[in-house]
Short mmCIF file of C-alpha atoms in Angstrom, two decimals:
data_model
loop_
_atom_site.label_atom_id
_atom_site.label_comp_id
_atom_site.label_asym_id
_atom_site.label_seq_id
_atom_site.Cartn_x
_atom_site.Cartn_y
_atom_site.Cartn_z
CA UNK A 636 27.66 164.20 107.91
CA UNK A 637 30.09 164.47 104.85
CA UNK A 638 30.25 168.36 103.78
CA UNK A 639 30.84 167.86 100.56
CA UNK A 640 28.54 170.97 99.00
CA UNK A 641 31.74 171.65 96.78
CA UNK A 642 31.95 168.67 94.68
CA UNK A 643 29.47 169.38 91.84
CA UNK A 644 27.57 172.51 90.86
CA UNK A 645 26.12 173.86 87.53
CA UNK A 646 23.68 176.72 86.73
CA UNK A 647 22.30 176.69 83.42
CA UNK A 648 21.10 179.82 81.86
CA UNK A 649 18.50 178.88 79.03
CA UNK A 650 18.11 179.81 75.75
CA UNK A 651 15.12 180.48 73.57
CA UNK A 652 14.41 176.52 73.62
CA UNK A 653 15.43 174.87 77.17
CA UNK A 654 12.83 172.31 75.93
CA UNK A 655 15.79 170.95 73.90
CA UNK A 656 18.47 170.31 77.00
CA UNK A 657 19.00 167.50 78.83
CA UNK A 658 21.97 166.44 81.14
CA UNK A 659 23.68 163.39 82.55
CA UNK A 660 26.37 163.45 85.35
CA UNK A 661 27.56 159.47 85.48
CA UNK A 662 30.40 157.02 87.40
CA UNK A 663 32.60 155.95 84.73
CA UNK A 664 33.81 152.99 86.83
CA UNK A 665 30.11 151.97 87.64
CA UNK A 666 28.10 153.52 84.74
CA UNK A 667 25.64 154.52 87.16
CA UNK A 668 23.97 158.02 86.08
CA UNK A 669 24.01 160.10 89.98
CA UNK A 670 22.39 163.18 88.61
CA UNK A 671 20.31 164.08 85.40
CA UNK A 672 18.17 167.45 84.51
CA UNK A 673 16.17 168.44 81.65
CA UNK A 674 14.00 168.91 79.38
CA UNK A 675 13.78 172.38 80.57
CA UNK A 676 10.15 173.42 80.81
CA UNK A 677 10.46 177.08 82.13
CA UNK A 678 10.90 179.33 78.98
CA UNK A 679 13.96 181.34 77.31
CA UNK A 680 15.87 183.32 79.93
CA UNK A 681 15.46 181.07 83.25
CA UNK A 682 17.96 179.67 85.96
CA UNK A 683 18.42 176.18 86.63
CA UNK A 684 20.55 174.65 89.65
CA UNK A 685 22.12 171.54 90.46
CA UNK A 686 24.32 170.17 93.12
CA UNK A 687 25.36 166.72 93.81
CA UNK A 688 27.97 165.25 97.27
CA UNK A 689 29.78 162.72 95.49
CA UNK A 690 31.96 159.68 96.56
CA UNK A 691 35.68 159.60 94.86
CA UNK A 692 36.03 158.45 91.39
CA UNK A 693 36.20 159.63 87.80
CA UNK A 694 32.84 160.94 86.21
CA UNK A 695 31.73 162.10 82.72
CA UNK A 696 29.57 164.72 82.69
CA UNK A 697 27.41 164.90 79.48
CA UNK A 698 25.25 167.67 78.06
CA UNK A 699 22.59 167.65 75.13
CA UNK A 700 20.55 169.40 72.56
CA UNK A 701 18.16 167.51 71.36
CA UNK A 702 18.27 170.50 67.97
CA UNK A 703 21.85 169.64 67.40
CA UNK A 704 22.33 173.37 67.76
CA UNK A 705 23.87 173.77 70.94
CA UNK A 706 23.01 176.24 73.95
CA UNK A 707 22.78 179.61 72.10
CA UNK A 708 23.31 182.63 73.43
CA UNK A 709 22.61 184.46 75.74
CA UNK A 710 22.03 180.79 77.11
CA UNK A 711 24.94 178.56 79.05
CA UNK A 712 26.11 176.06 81.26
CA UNK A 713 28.40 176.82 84.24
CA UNK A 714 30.06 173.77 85.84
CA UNK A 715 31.82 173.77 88.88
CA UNK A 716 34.16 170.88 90.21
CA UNK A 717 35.37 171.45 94.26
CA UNK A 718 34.57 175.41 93.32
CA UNK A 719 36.79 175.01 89.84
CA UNK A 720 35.11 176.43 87.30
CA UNK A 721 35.25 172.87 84.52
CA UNK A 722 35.62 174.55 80.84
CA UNK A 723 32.79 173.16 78.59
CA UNK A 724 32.26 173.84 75.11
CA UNK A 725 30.18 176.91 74.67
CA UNK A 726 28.17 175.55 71.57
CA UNK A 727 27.76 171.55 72.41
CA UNK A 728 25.66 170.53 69.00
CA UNK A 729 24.05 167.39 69.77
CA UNK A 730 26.26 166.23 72.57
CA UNK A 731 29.53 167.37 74.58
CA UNK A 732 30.89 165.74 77.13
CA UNK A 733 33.85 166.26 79.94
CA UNK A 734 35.43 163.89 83.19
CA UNK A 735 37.16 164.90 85.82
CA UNK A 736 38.11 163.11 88.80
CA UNK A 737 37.27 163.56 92.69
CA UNK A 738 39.60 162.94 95.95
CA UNK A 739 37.37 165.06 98.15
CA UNK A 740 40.34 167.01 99.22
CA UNK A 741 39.80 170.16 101.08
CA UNK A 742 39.30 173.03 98.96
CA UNK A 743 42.83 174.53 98.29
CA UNK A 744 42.13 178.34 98.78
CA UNK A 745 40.43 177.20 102.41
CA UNK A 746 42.41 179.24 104.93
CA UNK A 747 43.36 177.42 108.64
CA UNK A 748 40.26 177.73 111.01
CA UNK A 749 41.23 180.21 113.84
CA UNK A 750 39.88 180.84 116.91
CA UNK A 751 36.87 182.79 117.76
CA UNK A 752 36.46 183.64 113.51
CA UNK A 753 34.65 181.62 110.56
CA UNK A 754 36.02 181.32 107.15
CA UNK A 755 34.47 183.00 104.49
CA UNK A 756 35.04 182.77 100.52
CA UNK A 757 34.54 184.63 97.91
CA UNK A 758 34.92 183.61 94.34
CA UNK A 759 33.95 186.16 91.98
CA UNK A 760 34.16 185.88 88.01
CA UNK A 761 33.66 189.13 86.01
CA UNK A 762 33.17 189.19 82.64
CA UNK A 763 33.95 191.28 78.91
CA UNK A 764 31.12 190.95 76.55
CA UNK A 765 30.85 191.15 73.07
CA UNK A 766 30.37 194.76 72.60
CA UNK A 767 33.59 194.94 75.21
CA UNK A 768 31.59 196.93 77.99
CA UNK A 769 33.85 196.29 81.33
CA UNK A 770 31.37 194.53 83.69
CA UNK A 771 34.32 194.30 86.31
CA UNK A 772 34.38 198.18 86.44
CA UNK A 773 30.93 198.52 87.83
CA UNK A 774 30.77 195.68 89.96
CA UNK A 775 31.46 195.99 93.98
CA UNK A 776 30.20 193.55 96.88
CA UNK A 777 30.16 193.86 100.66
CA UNK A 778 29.66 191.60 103.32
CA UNK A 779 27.27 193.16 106.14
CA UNK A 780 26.84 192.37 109.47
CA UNK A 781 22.85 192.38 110.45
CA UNK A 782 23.82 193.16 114.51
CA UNK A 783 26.12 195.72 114.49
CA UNK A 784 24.71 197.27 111.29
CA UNK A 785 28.36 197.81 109.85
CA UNK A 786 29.89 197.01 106.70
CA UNK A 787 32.42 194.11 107.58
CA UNK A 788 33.95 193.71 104.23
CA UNK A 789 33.89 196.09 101.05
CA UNK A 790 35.58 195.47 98.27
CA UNK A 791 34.89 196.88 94.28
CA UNK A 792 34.98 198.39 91.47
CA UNK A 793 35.93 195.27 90.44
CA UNK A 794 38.98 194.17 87.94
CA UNK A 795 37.11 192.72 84.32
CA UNK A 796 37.38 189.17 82.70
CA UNK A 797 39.18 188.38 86.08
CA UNK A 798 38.88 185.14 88.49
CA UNK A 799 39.01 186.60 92.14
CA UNK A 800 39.26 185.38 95.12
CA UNK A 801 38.48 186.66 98.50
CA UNK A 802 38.84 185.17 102.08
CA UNK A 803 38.03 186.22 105.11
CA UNK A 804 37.89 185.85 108.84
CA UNK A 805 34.67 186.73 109.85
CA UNK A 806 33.44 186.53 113.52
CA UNK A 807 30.02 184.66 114.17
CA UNK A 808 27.20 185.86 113.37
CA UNK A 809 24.59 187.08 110.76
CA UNK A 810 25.26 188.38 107.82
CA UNK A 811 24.26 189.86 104.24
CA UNK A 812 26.48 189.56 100.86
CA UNK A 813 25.63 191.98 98.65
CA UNK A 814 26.64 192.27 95.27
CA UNK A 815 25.82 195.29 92.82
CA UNK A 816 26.41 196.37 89.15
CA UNK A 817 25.10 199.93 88.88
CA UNK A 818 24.56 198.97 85.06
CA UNK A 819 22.00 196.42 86.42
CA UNK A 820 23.23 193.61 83.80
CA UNK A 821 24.75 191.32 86.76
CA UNK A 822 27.68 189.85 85.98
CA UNK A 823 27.91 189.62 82.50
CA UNK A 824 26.75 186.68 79.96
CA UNK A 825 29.41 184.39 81.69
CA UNK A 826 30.62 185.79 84.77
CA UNK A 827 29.60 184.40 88.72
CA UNK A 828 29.91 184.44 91.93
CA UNK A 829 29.59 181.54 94.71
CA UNK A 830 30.02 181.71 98.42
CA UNK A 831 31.32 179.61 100.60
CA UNK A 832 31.69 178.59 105.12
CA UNK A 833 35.34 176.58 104.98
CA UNK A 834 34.07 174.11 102.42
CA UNK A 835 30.31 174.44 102.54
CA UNK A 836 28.56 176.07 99.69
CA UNK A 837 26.33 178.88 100.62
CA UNK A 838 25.10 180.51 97.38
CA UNK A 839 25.49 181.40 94.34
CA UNK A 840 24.44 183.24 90.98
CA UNK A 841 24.84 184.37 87.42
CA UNK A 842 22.32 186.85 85.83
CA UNK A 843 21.10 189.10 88.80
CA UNK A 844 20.27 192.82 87.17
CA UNK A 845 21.13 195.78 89.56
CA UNK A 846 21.70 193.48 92.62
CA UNK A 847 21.51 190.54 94.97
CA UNK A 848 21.76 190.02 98.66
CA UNK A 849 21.84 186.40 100.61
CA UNK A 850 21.38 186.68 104.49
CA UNK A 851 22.90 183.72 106.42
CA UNK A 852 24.49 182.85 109.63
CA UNK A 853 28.18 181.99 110.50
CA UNK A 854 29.14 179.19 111.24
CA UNK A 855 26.98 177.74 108.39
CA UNK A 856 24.98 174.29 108.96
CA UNK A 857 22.79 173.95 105.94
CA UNK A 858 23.36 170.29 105.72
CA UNK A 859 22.86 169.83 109.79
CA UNK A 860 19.45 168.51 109.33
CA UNK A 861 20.33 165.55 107.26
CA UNK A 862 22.42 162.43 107.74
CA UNK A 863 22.32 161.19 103.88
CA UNK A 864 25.19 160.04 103.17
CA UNK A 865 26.66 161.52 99.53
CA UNK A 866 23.74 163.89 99.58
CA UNK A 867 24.20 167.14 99.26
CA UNK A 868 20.61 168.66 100.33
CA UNK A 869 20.98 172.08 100.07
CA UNK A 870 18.92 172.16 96.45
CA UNK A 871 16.12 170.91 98.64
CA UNK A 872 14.49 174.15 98.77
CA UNK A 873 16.05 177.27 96.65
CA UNK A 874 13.77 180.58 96.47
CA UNK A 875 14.75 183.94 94.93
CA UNK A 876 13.23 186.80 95.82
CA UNK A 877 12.96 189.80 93.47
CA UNK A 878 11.87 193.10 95.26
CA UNK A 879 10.00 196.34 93.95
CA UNK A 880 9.35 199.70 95.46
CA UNK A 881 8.19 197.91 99.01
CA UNK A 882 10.40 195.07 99.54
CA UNK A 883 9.58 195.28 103.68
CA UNK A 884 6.51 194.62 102.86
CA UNK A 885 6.77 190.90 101.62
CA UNK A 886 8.00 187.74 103.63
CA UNK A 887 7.80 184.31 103.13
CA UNK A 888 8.13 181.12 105.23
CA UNK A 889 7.95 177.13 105.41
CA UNK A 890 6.56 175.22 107.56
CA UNK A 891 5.90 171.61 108.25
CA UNK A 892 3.06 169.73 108.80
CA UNK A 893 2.86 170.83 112.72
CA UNK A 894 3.55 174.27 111.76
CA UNK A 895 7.13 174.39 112.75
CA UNK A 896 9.11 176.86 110.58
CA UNK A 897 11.66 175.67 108.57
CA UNK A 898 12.81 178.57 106.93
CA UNK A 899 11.96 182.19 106.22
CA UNK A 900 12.82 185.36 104.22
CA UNK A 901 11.81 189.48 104.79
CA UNK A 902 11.21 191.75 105.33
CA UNK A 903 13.84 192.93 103.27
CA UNK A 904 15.82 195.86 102.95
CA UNK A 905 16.29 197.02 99.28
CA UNK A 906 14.10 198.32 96.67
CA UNK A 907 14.52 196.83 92.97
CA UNK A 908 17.26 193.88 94.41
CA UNK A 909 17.30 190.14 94.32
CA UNK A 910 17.56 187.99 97.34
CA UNK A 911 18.34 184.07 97.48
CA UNK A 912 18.36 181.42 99.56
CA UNK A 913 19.02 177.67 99.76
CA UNK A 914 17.47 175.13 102.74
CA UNK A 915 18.08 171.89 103.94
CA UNK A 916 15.24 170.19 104.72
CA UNK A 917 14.46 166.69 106.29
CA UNK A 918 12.19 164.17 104.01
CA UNK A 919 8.66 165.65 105.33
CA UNK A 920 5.12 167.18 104.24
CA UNK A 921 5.78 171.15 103.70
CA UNK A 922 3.89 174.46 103.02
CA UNK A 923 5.52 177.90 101.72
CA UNK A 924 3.31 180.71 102.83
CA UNK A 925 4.05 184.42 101.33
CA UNK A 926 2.59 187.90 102.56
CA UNK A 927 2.09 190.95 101.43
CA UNK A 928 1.31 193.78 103.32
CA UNK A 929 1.20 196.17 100.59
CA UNK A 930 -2.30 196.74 99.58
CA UNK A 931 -1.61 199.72 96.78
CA UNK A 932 -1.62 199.95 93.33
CA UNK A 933 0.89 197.85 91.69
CA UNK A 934 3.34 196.17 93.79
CA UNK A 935 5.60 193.74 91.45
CA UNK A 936 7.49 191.62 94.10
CA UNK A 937 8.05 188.13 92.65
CA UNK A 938 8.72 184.64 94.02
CA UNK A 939 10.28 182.09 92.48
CA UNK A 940 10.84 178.36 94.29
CA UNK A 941 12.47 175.52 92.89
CA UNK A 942 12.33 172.31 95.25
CA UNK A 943 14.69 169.48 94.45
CA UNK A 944 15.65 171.96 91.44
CA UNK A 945 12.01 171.58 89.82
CA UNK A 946 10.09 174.66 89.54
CA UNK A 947 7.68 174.60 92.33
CA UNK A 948 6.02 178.20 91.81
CA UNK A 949 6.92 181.77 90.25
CA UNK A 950 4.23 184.22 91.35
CA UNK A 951 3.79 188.25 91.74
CA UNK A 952 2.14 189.62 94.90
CA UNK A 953 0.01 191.59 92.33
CA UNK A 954 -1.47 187.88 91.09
CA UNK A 955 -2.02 187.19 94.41
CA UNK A 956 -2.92 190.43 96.62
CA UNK A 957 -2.09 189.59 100.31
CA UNK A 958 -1.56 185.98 100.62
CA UNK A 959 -0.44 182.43 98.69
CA UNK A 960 0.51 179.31 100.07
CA UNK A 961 2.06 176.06 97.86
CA UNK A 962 2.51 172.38 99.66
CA UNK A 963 5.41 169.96 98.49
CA UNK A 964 6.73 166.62 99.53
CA UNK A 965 10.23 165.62 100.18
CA UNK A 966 11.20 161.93 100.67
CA UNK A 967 14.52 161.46 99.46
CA UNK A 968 16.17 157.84 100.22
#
């Protein structure tokens, strides 16, 4: 298995018309295009992921607007090359393009692996809008472990329009990252955070409101389930969860087609927060069951699933009272 999860990775935040974008990640040596997204079908204001394990080489990646007026914003692209954030144009008319080249080295800011401890990393970016409001200021995160019930790692208010960096020795176990802006507008327009075991990515996001929490286990084996070679499969499966007043009342799970569970989410814990999660799931027949257990008035928990980063479903629990269930295929060579 090559663990490779840090080679490519973009978000794209759309604009009013994501109908308009298309992109192309190629091998310049081969011409061979070894990812593509777009058109963008699910209306202004909606997150897109991509990942892609590469081989070595030199690549162009190319992004367009079919308008000729660019990504406008709040809308943008956020590129990341072996967790380096690549600097695209912010307005790419018809067409912008950048390379960069791959070794597959480790990832520099990677600490030793020590005994009886997993590495975990933290890249944050914080961000200074327009109107110069200090996101960084109101930003903290902490890292929480689920057994003991204690806060392992806290760290915030955060420093603004600031890269940061934070690693971490972390015994085995199972965790929660939370991250919170008490002025619920996430990061800012261009600020992020991703995640990361050693090398493997476990998360990431952009635009989150209040907050978001991802619950995982150390050591991290997302990709243990598949043997494809240059495949990162963790955009299999990607679901985010966005809670209301009753968040332990909703949970979700997949299953495949003997009823084996795959992967699962909830109760949760927070009112008004956003939870994530990426799987890595063997080629297969699947279902994604969610419940609801709160029969009241209105409830406003919403899932959202993308599978091989196409929008499977986005539903409330108030469109569907106390039960929905969705079926997908993967069969990836």
């Amino acid at each position: 298995i090559i663990h490779c999860s840090n080679d490519f990775f973009m978000v794209f935040y759309t604009d009013e018309n994501p109908e308009q974008n298309t992109f192309e990640l190629y091998h310049q040596e081969t011409d061979q295009v070894i990812v593509r997204g777009g058109p963008y079908q699910e209306g202004p204001g909606s997150l897109y992921y991509s990942r892609a394990c590469l081989p070595d080489g030199v690549y162009n990646l190319t992004l367009f607007d079919s308008a000729g007026d660019g990504v406008t914003y709040p809308g943008h692209f956020q590129v990341y090359v072996e967790e380096k954030f690549l600097d695209l144009q912010y307005k790419i008319g018809n067409s912008t393009s950048k390379s960069f080249v791959l070794a597959n080295n480790p990832a520099p800011t990677s600490k030793p692996t020590v005994a009886g401890c997993e590495n975990f990393l933290a890249l944050i970016e914080t961000d200074l809008d327009d109107a110069h409001k200090y996101y960084g200021h109101t930003v903290t995160w902490e890292l929480f472990d689920i057994e003991t019930e204690e806060v392992f790692v806290q760290e915030g208010p955060l420093k603004h329009s600031a890269n940061l960096t934070y690693n971490e020795c972390v015994p085995p176990g199972r965790y929660s990252f939370n991250i919170t802006n008490t002025r619920g507008d996430g990061l800012g327009p261009k600020g992020n955070y991703l995640i990361f075991s050693d090398t493997l990515m476990i998360g990431g996001s952009t635009k989150f409101g209040v907050n978001e929490e991802m619950v995982f286990s150390l050591p991290y084996n997302a990709d243990e389930l598949s043997g494809r070679e240059f495949d990162w499969c963790a955009g299999d499966f990607f679901v985010k969860v966005t809670t209301a007043a009753n968040p332990q009342l909703l949970s979700w799970k997949v299953t495949n087609e003997t009823g084996g569970v795959f992967a699962a989410g909830g109760p949760n814990r927070k009112p008004f927060d956003t939870y994530s999660q990426w799987v890595c799931l063997p080629n297969g027949s699947y279902t994604l069951y969610i419940n609801s257990l709160d029969i009241f008035g209105s409830k406003g928990n919403r899932v959202t699933v993308f599978v091989e980063s196409k929008l499977l479903v986005s539903v409330s629990d108030d469109d569907f009272g106390s039960s929905y269930s969705a079926s997908f295929d993967l069969n990836l060579n």
